[in-house]
Amino acid sequence: MKNKIIAGNWKMNKNRVEAEQLITQLIPLVKDTSNTVVICVPYTDLCKAVKLTKGTNIHVGAQNCHWKESGAYTGEIAPSMLTELGVEYVVIGHSERRTYFGETDETVLARTKAALQAGLKPIVCIGETLEERNGGNMEKVLSRQVTEGFKDISADELKNIVVAYEPVWAIGTGVTATDEQANDAIAYVRGVFAAKYGKEAADALYIQYGGSMNDKNAAGLLAMSQIDGGLIGGASLVAEKFAAVVNAHK
Ligand code: PGA
């Protein structure tokens, strides 16, 4: 049986003082879980987060990284700049990046490759919009995101990747996919990976659900056969709520 990977995506929230408060509150609340706990914090909180979580079961992630090691890329952060701080995970291709900052399957792949090269574990996000789902195109979109976004990812590299299935219509809206909707979509995604990498590799792959997951609905979602964890936005900003998600599945 796999454990679950529960990752908080703080997005553009929490300054250093607020981050310290949240992490300090969180540490004792999640210390007994057998699930993997990750917090993906703003760049400016990374140093503090790594320092505060040292010796605890909380892993630290960033929310993006560039595909180049250095150079004239104003405003970007190189993967090795993250590993040098002790950061272990990085969110790649979140729908907010795709929608507001022009990320494409191609840039997602480039960032993922570079992150892996540096020894980071990418949490690669995919998911359909409401329009795509209602238009009957959910499978087509997910299939394209996996096929294009993982184009030259090897089977060995896949072992270090976490996939987050996040239906765009459920992110930050308070509308969660039902347990079955989330499970079915993830089963479909796993099938696409299985076609390329084989069943064993696809079964071993961690695929999280994300989109308004919280302390109330986590137990149901995490009990589903295909759901290997969660990527949690809003509810990760309150220690008790995030801890309840972490502890919702034993
Ligand atoms: P949400 O965000 O939990 O606030 O819906 C999830 C995400 O965007 O990763």
PDB file of C-alpha atoms and ligand atoms in Angstrom:
ATOM      1  CA  MET A   1       0.000   0.000   0.000  1.00  0.00           C
ATOM      2  CA  LYS A   2       1.257   3.473  -0.886  1.00  0.00           C
ATOM      3  CA  ASN A   3       1.118   6.183   1.720  1.00  0.00           C
ATOM      4  CA  LYS A   4      -0.296   9.544   0.589  1.00  0.00           C
ATOM      5  CA  ILE A   5       1.599  12.667  -0.389  1.00  0.00           C
ATOM      6  CA  ILE A   6      -0.156  15.712   1.019  1.00  0.00           C
ATOM      7  CA  ALA A   7       1.251  18.960  -0.318  1.00  0.00           C
ATOM      8  CA  GLY A   8       0.237  22.458   0.667  1.00  0.00           C
ATOM      9  CA  ASN A   9       0.422  25.063  -2.085  1.00  0.00           C
ATOM     10  CA  TRP A  10       0.554  28.392  -0.326  1.00  0.00           C
ATOM     11  CA  LYS A  11       0.512  30.298  -3.632  1.00  0.00           C
ATOM     12  CA  MET A  12       1.286  34.034  -3.103  1.00  0.00           C
ATOM     13  CA  ASN A  13       0.443  34.020   0.597  1.00  0.00           C
ATOM     14  CA  LYS A  14       2.331  34.397   3.893  1.00  0.00           C
ATOM     15  CA  ASN A  15       5.231  36.722   4.554  1.00  0.00           C
ATOM     16  CA  ARG A  16       8.148  35.539   6.672  1.00  0.00           C
ATOM     17  CA  VAL A  17       6.505  36.278  10.005  1.00  0.00           C
ATOM     18  CA  GLU A  18       3.242  34.583   8.990  1.00  0.00           C
ATOM     19  CA  ALA A  19       5.152  31.633   7.526  1.00  0.00           C
ATOM     20  CA  GLU A  20       6.998  31.111  10.781  1.00  0.00           C
ATOM     21  CA  GLN A  21       3.728  31.121  12.722  1.00  0.00           C
ATOM     22  CA  LEU A  22       2.050  28.651  10.390  1.00  0.00           C
ATOM     23  CA  ILE A  23       4.978  26.240  10.272  1.00  0.00           C
ATOM     24  CA  THR A  24       5.486  26.358  14.016  1.00  0.00           C
ATOM     25  CA  GLN A  25       1.824  25.526  14.554  1.00  0.00           C
ATOM     26  CA  LEU A  26       1.878  22.787  11.941  1.00  0.00           C
ATOM     27  CA  ILE A  27       4.911  20.814  13.126  1.00  0.00           C
ATOM     28  CA  PRO A  28       3.322  19.171  16.215  1.00  0.00           C
ATOM     29  CA  LEU A  29       0.004  18.601  14.446  1.00  0.00           C
ATOM     30  CA  VAL A  30       1.423  16.408  11.666  1.00  0.00           C
ATOM     31  CA  LYS A  31       4.332  14.733  13.441  1.00  0.00           C
ATOM     32  CA  ASP A  32       2.684  11.302  13.782  1.00  0.00           C
ATOM     33  CA  THR A  33       1.457  10.801  10.233  1.00  0.00           C
ATOM     34  CA  SER A  34       2.776   8.095   7.946  1.00  0.00           C
ATOM     35  CA  ASN A  35       1.869  10.261   4.981  1.00  0.00           C
ATOM     36  CA  THR A  36       4.442  12.466   3.279  1.00  0.00           C
ATOM     37  CA  VAL A  37       3.916  16.136   4.146  1.00  0.00           C
ATOM     38  CA  VAL A  38       5.131  18.898   1.839  1.00  0.00           C
ATOM     39  CA  ILE A  39       4.675  22.660   2.014  1.00  0.00           C
ATOM     40  CA  CYS A  40       5.237  24.631  -1.195  1.00  0.00           C
ATOM     41  CA  VAL A  41       5.901  28.172  -0.092  1.00  0.00           C
ATOM     42  CA  PRO A  42       6.799  31.469  -1.790  1.00  0.00           C
ATOM     43  CA  TYR A  43      10.483  31.846  -2.685  1.00  0.00           C
ATOM     44  CA  THR A  44      10.922  34.442   0.042  1.00  0.00           C
ATOM     45  CA  ASP A  45       9.814  31.921   2.696  1.00  0.00           C
ATOM     46  CA  LEU A  46      11.996  29.036   1.530  1.00  0.00           C
ATOM     47  CA  CYS A  47      15.017  29.672   3.765  1.00  0.00           C
ATOM     48  CA  LYS A  48      12.874  30.064   6.835  1.00  0.00           C
ATOM     49  CA  ALA A  49      10.766  27.007   5.964  1.00  0.00           C
ATOM     50  CA  VAL A  50      13.810  24.793   5.462  1.00  0.00           C
ATOM     51  CA  LYS A  51      15.338  25.972   8.727  1.00  0.00           C
ATOM     52  CA  LEU A  52      12.155  25.533  10.777  1.00  0.00           C
ATOM     53  CA  THR A  53      11.323  22.082   9.382  1.00  0.00           C
ATOM     54  CA  LYS A  54      14.817  20.656   9.857  1.00  0.00           C
ATOM     55  CA  GLY A  55      14.540  17.415  11.808  1.00  0.00           C
ATOM     56  CA  THR A  56      10.754  17.216  11.312  1.00  0.00           C
ATOM     57  CA  ASN A  57       8.697  15.154   8.851  1.00  0.00           C
ATOM     58  CA  ILE A  58       7.776  18.224   6.783  1.00  0.00           C
ATOM     59  CA  HIS A  59       9.402  18.625   3.367  1.00  0.00           C
ATOM     60  CA  VAL A  60       9.739  21.971   1.631  1.00  0.00           C
ATOM     61  CA  GLY A  61       8.876  22.784  -1.966  1.00  0.00           C
ATOM     62  CA  ALA A  62       8.911  25.815  -4.255  1.00  0.00           C
ATOM     63  CA  GLN A  63       6.143  26.758  -6.666  1.00  0.00           C
ATOM     64  CA  ASN A  64       8.111  26.986  -9.911  1.00  0.00           C
ATOM     65  CA  CYS A  65      11.626  26.876 -11.358  1.00  0.00           C
ATOM     66  CA  HIS A  66      13.248  27.787 -14.649  1.00  0.00           C
ATOM     67  CA  TRP A  67      14.770  25.351 -17.141  1.00  0.00           C
ATOM     68  CA  LYS A  68      18.157  27.069 -17.361  1.00  0.00           C
ATOM     69  CA  GLU A  69      20.922  26.887 -14.779  1.00  0.00           C
ATOM     70  CA  SER A  70      21.711  30.596 -14.894  1.00  0.00           C
ATOM     71  CA  GLY A  71      21.614  33.543 -17.221  1.00  0.00           C
ATOM     72  CA  ALA A  72      19.644  36.567 -18.329  1.00  0.00           C
ATOM     73  CA  TYR A  73      16.182  35.447 -17.214  1.00  0.00           C
ATOM     74  CA  THR A  74      15.008  38.300 -15.031  1.00  0.00           C
ATOM     75  CA  GLY A  75      12.611  37.193 -12.334  1.00  0.00           C
ATOM     76  CA  GLU A  76      13.262  33.460 -12.714  1.00  0.00           C
ATOM     77  CA  ILE A  77      14.835  31.004 -10.264  1.00  0.00           C
ATOM     78  CA  ALA A  78      17.135  28.143 -11.283  1.00  0.00           C
ATOM     79  CA  PRO A  79      16.540  24.623  -9.923  1.00  0.00           C
ATOM     80  CA  SER A  80      19.993  24.462  -8.321  1.00  0.00           C
ATOM     81  CA  MET A  81      19.228  27.677  -6.418  1.00  0.00           C
ATOM     82  CA  LEU A  82      16.439  25.704  -4.753  1.00  0.00           C
ATOM     83  CA  THR A  83      18.367  22.527  -3.995  1.00  0.00           C
ATOM     84  CA  GLU A  84      21.175  24.618  -2.575  1.00  0.00           C
ATOM     85  CA  LEU A  85      18.729  25.857   0.074  1.00  0.00           C
ATOM     86  CA  GLY A  86      17.558  22.345   0.939  1.00  0.00           C
ATOM     87  CA  VAL A  87      14.332  22.504  -1.057  1.00  0.00           C
ATOM     88  CA  GLU A  88      13.145  19.049  -2.188  1.00  0.00           C
ATOM     89  CA  TYR A  89       9.964  19.551  -4.237  1.00  0.00           C
ATOM     90  CA  VAL A  90       8.758  22.026  -6.842  1.00  0.00           C
ATOM     91  CA  VAL A  91       5.291  22.594  -8.287  1.00  0.00           C
ATOM     92  CA  ILE A  92       5.388  22.783 -12.075  1.00  0.00           C
ATOM     93  CA  GLY A  93       2.669  23.804 -14.525  1.00  0.00           C
ATOM     94  CA  HIS A  94       0.007  24.812 -12.033  1.00  0.00           C
ATOM     95  CA  SER A  95      -3.147  25.942 -13.847  1.00  0.00           C
ATOM     96  CA  GLU A  96      -2.614  29.482 -12.544  1.00  0.00           C
ATOM     97  CA  ARG A  97       0.786  29.481 -14.247  1.00  0.00           C
ATOM     98  CA  ARG A  98      -0.770  28.088 -17.422  1.00  0.00           C
ATOM     99  CA  THR A  99      -3.647  30.599 -17.376  1.00  0.00           C
ATOM    100  CA  TYR A 100      -1.954  33.806 -16.193  1.00  0.00           C
ATOM    101  CA  PHE A 101       1.682  33.336 -17.133  1.00  0.00           C
ATOM    102  CA  GLY A 102       1.597  31.578 -20.460  1.00  0.00           C
ATOM    103  CA  GLU A 103       2.899  28.173 -19.388  1.00  0.00           C
ATOM    104  CA  THR A 104       2.455  25.526 -22.053  1.00  0.00           C
ATOM    105  CA  ASP A 105       3.002  21.774 -22.108  1.00  0.00           C
ATOM    106  CA  GLU A 106       6.368  22.580 -23.682  1.00  0.00           C
ATOM    107  CA  THR A 107       7.542  24.919 -20.896  1.00  0.00           C
ATOM    108  CA  VAL A 108       6.155  22.504 -18.306  1.00  0.00           C
ATOM    109  CA  LEU A 109       8.281  19.747 -19.798  1.00  0.00           C
ATOM    110  CA  ALA A 110      11.382  21.957 -19.906  1.00  0.00           C
ATOM    111  CA  ARG A 111      10.943  22.985 -16.268  1.00  0.00           C
ATOM    112  CA  THR A 112      10.268  19.407 -15.184  1.00  0.00           C
ATOM    113  CA  LYS A 113      13.379  18.133 -16.945  1.00  0.00           C
ATOM    114  CA  ALA A 114      15.560  20.791 -15.347  1.00  0.00           C
ATOM    115  CA  ALA A 115      14.065  20.193 -11.914  1.00  0.00           C
ATOM    116  CA  LEU A 116      14.776  16.460 -12.171  1.00  0.00           C
ATOM    117  CA  GLN A 117      18.300  17.149 -13.366  1.00  0.00           C
ATOM    118  CA  ALA A 118      18.909  19.197 -10.227  1.00  0.00           C
ATOM    119  CA  GLY A 119      17.509  16.456  -7.981  1.00  0.00           C
ATOM    120  CA  LEU A 120      14.182  18.112  -7.203  1.00  0.00           C
ATOM    121  CA  LYS A 121      10.930  16.172  -7.130  1.00  0.00           C
ATOM    122  CA  PRO A 122       8.502  17.946  -9.469  1.00  0.00           C
ATOM    123  CA  ILE A 123       4.792  18.022  -8.662  1.00  0.00           C
ATOM    124  CA  VAL A 124       3.455  18.376 -12.194  1.00  0.00           C
ATOM    125  CA  CYS A 125      -0.086  19.744 -12.455  1.00  0.00           C
ATOM    126  CA  ILE A 126      -2.611  18.850 -15.108  1.00  0.00           C
ATOM    127  CA  GLY A 127      -6.369  19.350 -15.336  1.00  0.00           C
ATOM    128  CA  GLU A 128      -9.252  20.391 -17.569  1.00  0.00           C
ATOM    129  CA  THR A 129     -11.363  23.558 -17.491  1.00  0.00           C
ATOM    130  CA  LEU A 130     -15.115  23.437 -16.990  1.00  0.00           C
ATOM    131  CA  GLU A 131     -15.646  24.280 -20.632  1.00  0.00           C
ATOM    132  CA  GLU A 132     -13.437  21.382 -21.684  1.00  0.00           C
ATOM    133  CA  ARG A 133     -15.226  18.973 -19.341  1.00  0.00           C
ATOM    134  CA  ASN A 134     -18.702  20.101 -20.378  1.00  0.00           C
ATOM    135  CA  GLY A 135     -17.711  19.951 -24.024  1.00  0.00           C
ATOM    136  CA  GLY A 136     -16.779  16.287 -23.618  1.00  0.00           C
ATOM    137  CA  ASN A 137     -13.083  17.020 -24.043  1.00  0.00           C
ATOM    138  CA  MET A 138     -11.755  16.129 -20.610  1.00  0.00           C
ATOM    139  CA  GLU A 139      -9.973  12.977 -21.721  1.00  0.00           C
ATOM    140  CA  LYS A 140      -8.538  14.645 -24.792  1.00  0.00           C
ATOM    141  CA  VAL A 141      -7.094  17.496 -22.723  1.00  0.00           C
ATOM    142  CA  LEU A 142      -5.646  15.240 -20.019  1.00  0.00           C
ATOM    143  CA  SER A 143      -4.197  12.932 -22.619  1.00  0.00           C
ATOM    144  CA  ARG A 144      -2.545  15.856 -24.419  1.00  0.00           C
ATOM    145  CA  GLN A 145      -1.139  17.280 -21.192  1.00  0.00           C
ATOM    146  CA  VAL A 146       0.416  13.920 -20.328  1.00  0.00           C
ATOM    147  CA  THR A 147       1.622  13.102 -23.833  1.00  0.00           C
ATOM    148  CA  GLU A 148       3.148  16.538 -24.516  1.00  0.00           C
ATOM    149  CA  GLY A 149       4.116  17.475 -20.969  1.00  0.00           C
ATOM    150  CA  PHE A 150       5.985  14.199 -20.373  1.00  0.00           C
ATOM    151  CA  LYS A 151       7.295  13.752 -23.903  1.00  0.00           C
ATOM    152  CA  ASP A 152      10.888  12.824 -23.156  1.00  0.00           C
ATOM    153  CA  ILE A 153      10.557  11.845 -19.539  1.00  0.00           C
ATOM    154  CA  SER A 154      12.126   8.415 -19.043  1.00  0.00           C
ATOM    155  CA  ALA A 155      10.649   5.655 -16.901  1.00  0.00           C
ATOM    156  CA  ASP A 156      13.443   6.250 -14.406  1.00  0.00           C
ATOM    157  CA  GLU A 157      12.665   9.947 -14.235  1.00  0.00           C
ATOM    158  CA  LEU A 158       8.966   9.244 -13.760  1.00  0.00           C
ATOM    159  CA  LYS A 159       9.806   7.598 -10.416  1.00  0.00           C
ATOM    160  CA  ASN A 160      10.771  11.005  -9.031  1.00  0.00           C
ATOM    161  CA  ILE A 161       7.688  12.828 -10.290  1.00  0.00           C
ATOM    162  CA  VAL A 162       4.387  13.420  -8.542  1.00  0.00           C
ATOM    163  CA  VAL A 163       1.403  14.261 -10.745  1.00  0.00           C
ATOM    164  CA  ALA A 164      -1.398  16.491  -9.455  1.00  0.00           C
ATOM    165  CA  TYR A 165      -4.741  16.170 -11.213  1.00  0.00           C
ATOM    166  CA  GLU A 166      -6.464  19.485 -10.565  1.00  0.00           C
ATOM    167  CA  PRO A 167      -9.666  20.205 -12.455  1.00  0.00           C
ATOM    168  CA  VAL A 168      -9.434  23.966 -13.056  1.00  0.00           C
ATOM    169  CA  TRP A 169     -13.106  24.448 -12.165  1.00  0.00           C
ATOM    170  CA  ALA A 170     -12.459  23.124  -8.659  1.00  0.00           C
ATOM    171  CA  ILE A 171      -9.440  25.287  -7.828  1.00  0.00           C
ATOM    172  CA  GLY A 172     -10.182  28.011  -5.314  1.00  0.00           C
ATOM    173  CA  THR A 173     -13.889  27.827  -6.110  1.00  0.00           C
ATOM    174  CA  GLY A 174     -15.129  25.815  -3.168  1.00  0.00           C
ATOM    175  CA  VAL A 175     -16.513  23.344  -5.706  1.00  0.00           C
ATOM    176  CA  THR A 176     -14.765  20.023  -5.194  1.00  0.00           C
ATOM    177  CA  ALA A 177     -14.878  17.171  -7.649  1.00  0.00           C
ATOM    178  CA  THR A 178     -16.895  14.342  -6.145  1.00  0.00           C
ATOM    179  CA  ASP A 179     -14.881  11.408  -4.884  1.00  0.00           C
ATOM    180  CA  GLU A 180     -15.947   9.458  -7.978  1.00  0.00           C
ATOM    181  CA  GLN A 181     -15.217  12.258 -10.472  1.00  0.00           C
ATOM    182  CA  ALA A 182     -11.727  12.678  -9.051  1.00  0.00           C
ATOM    183  CA  ASN A 183     -11.122   8.939  -8.930  1.00  0.00           C
ATOM    184  CA  ASP A 184     -12.355   8.366 -12.489  1.00  0.00           C
ATOM    185  CA  ALA A 185     -10.274  11.182 -13.951  1.00  0.00           C
ATOM    186  CA  ILE A 186      -7.165   9.936 -12.146  1.00  0.00           C
ATOM    187  CA  ALA A 187      -7.846   6.376 -13.326  1.00  0.00           C
ATOM    188  CA  TYR A 188      -7.982   7.758 -16.853  1.00  0.00           C
ATOM    189  CA  VAL A 189      -4.708   9.668 -16.399  1.00  0.00           C
ATOM    190  CA  ARG A 190      -3.058   6.571 -14.946  1.00  0.00           C
ATOM    191  CA  GLY A 191      -4.167   4.666 -18.025  1.00  0.00           C
ATOM    192  CA  VAL A 192      -2.448   7.196 -20.274  1.00  0.00           C
ATOM    193  CA  PHE A 193       0.766   6.753 -18.276  1.00  0.00           C
ATOM    194  CA  ALA A 194       0.342   2.962 -18.378  1.00  0.00           C
ATOM    195  CA  ALA A 195       0.121   3.025 -22.177  1.00  0.00           C
ATOM    196  CA  LYS A 196       3.512   4.709 -22.309  1.00  0.00           C
ATOM    197  CA  TYR A 197       5.413   3.379 -19.287  1.00  0.00           C
ATOM    198  CA  GLY A 198       3.636   0.092 -18.518  1.00  0.00           C
ATOM    199  CA  LYS A 199       1.178  -0.822 -15.796  1.00  0.00           C
ATOM    200  CA  GLU A 200       3.722  -1.288 -13.032  1.00  0.00           C
ATOM    201  CA  ALA A 201       5.243   2.165 -13.481  1.00  0.00           C
ATOM    202  CA  ALA A 202       1.800   3.759 -13.758  1.00  0.00           C
ATOM    203  CA  ASP A 203       0.606   2.020 -10.608  1.00  0.00           C
ATOM    204  CA  ALA A 204       3.691   3.170  -8.720  1.00  0.00           C
ATOM    205  CA  LEU A 205       3.210   6.781  -9.870  1.00  0.00           C
ATOM    206  CA  TYR A 206       1.760   9.103  -7.234  1.00  0.00           C
ATOM    207  CA  ILE A 207      -1.222  11.021  -8.625  1.00  0.00           C
ATOM    208  CA  GLN A 208      -2.756  13.575  -6.283  1.00  0.00           C
ATOM    209  CA  TYR A 209      -6.115  15.273  -6.474  1.00  0.00           C
ATOM    210  CA  GLY A 210      -6.284  19.047  -6.062  1.00  0.00           C
ATOM    211  CA  GLY A 211      -9.129  21.552  -6.101  1.00  0.00           C
ATOM    212  CA  SER A 212     -10.896  22.800  -2.965  1.00  0.00           C
ATOM    213  CA  MET A 213      -9.713  19.817  -0.952  1.00  0.00           C
ATOM    214  CA  ASN A 214     -10.133  20.573   2.747  1.00  0.00           C
ATOM    215  CA  ASP A 215     -10.581  19.174   6.244  1.00  0.00           C
ATOM    216  CA  LYS A 216     -14.201  18.232   5.439  1.00  0.00           C
ATOM    217  CA  ASN A 217     -13.807  16.325   2.181  1.00  0.00           C
ATOM    218  CA  ALA A 218     -10.270  14.930   2.468  1.00  0.00           C
ATOM    219  CA  ALA A 219     -11.162  11.616   4.112  1.00  0.00           C
ATOM    220  CA  GLY A 220     -13.564  10.691   1.312  1.00  0.00           C
ATOM    221  CA  LEU A 221     -11.219  11.699  -1.478  1.00  0.00           C
ATOM    222  CA  LEU A 222      -8.161  10.048   0.061  1.00  0.00           C
ATOM    223  CA  ALA A 223     -10.048   6.776   0.587  1.00  0.00           C
ATOM    224  CA  MET A 224     -10.515   6.407  -3.180  1.00  0.00           C
ATOM    225  CA  SER A 225      -8.418   3.718  -4.829  1.00  0.00           C
ATOM    226  CA  GLN A 226      -6.705   5.957  -7.403  1.00  0.00           C
ATOM    227  CA  ILE A 227      -6.030   9.048  -5.303  1.00  0.00           C
ATOM    228  CA  ASP A 228      -2.519   9.060  -3.880  1.00  0.00           C
ATOM    229  CA  GLY A 229      -2.684  12.360  -2.057  1.00  0.00           C
ATOM    230  CA  GLY A 230      -3.672  15.969  -2.391  1.00  0.00           C
ATOM    231  CA  LEU A 231      -2.413  19.353  -3.488  1.00  0.00           C
ATOM    232  CA  ILE A 232      -4.107  21.784  -1.164  1.00  0.00           C
ATOM    233  CA  GLY A 233      -4.343  25.543  -1.676  1.00  0.00           C
ATOM    234  CA  GLY A 234      -6.701  27.524   0.557  1.00  0.00           C
ATOM    235  CA  ALA A 235      -6.905  24.942   3.342  1.00  0.00           C
ATOM    236  CA  SER A 236      -3.105  24.746   3.601  1.00  0.00           C
ATOM    237  CA  LEU A 237      -3.004  28.306   4.938  1.00  0.00           C
ATOM    238  CA  VAL A 238      -4.538  27.326   8.284  1.00  0.00           C
ATOM    239  CA  ALA A 239      -2.491  24.874  10.373  1.00  0.00           C
ATOM    240  CA  GLU A 240      -5.473  23.004  11.859  1.00  0.00           C
ATOM    241  CA  LYS A 241      -7.157  22.581   8.480  1.00  0.00           C
ATOM    242  CA  PHE A 242      -4.041  21.408   6.682  1.00  0.00           C
ATOM    243  CA  ALA A 243      -3.201  19.051   9.536  1.00  0.00           C
ATOM    244  CA  ALA A 244      -6.718  17.617   9.364  1.00  0.00           C
ATOM    245  CA  VAL A 245      -6.166  16.832   5.676  1.00  0.00           C
ATOM    246  CA  VAL A 246      -2.782  15.234   6.445  1.00  0.00           C
ATOM    247  CA  ASN A 247      -4.337  13.155   9.233  1.00  0.00           C
ATOM    248  CA  ALA A 248      -7.538  12.291   7.352  1.00  0.00           C
ATOM    249  CA  HIS A 249      -5.958   9.133   6.008  1.00  0.00           C
ATOM    250  CA  LYS A 250      -4.051   6.771   8.291  1.00  0.00           C
TER     251      LYS A 250
HETATM  252  P1  PGA B   1      -7.444  25.146  -3.633  1.00  0.00           P
HETATM  253  O1  PGA B   1      -6.141  25.164  -4.546  1.00  0.00           O
HETATM  254  O2  PGA B   1      -7.269  24.026  -2.654  1.00  0.00           O
HETATM  255  O3  PGA B   1      -7.480  26.496  -2.990  1.00  0.00           O
HETATM  256  O4  PGA B   1      -8.604  24.908  -4.543  1.00  0.00           O
HETATM  257  C1  PGA B   1      -5.579  23.974  -4.987  1.00  0.00           C
HETATM  258  C2  PGA B   1      -4.414  24.278  -5.895  1.00  0.00           C
HETATM  259  O5  PGA B   1      -4.516  25.228  -6.689  1.00  0.00           O
HETATM  260  O6  PGA B   1      -3.376  23.612  -5.856  1.00  0.00           O
END
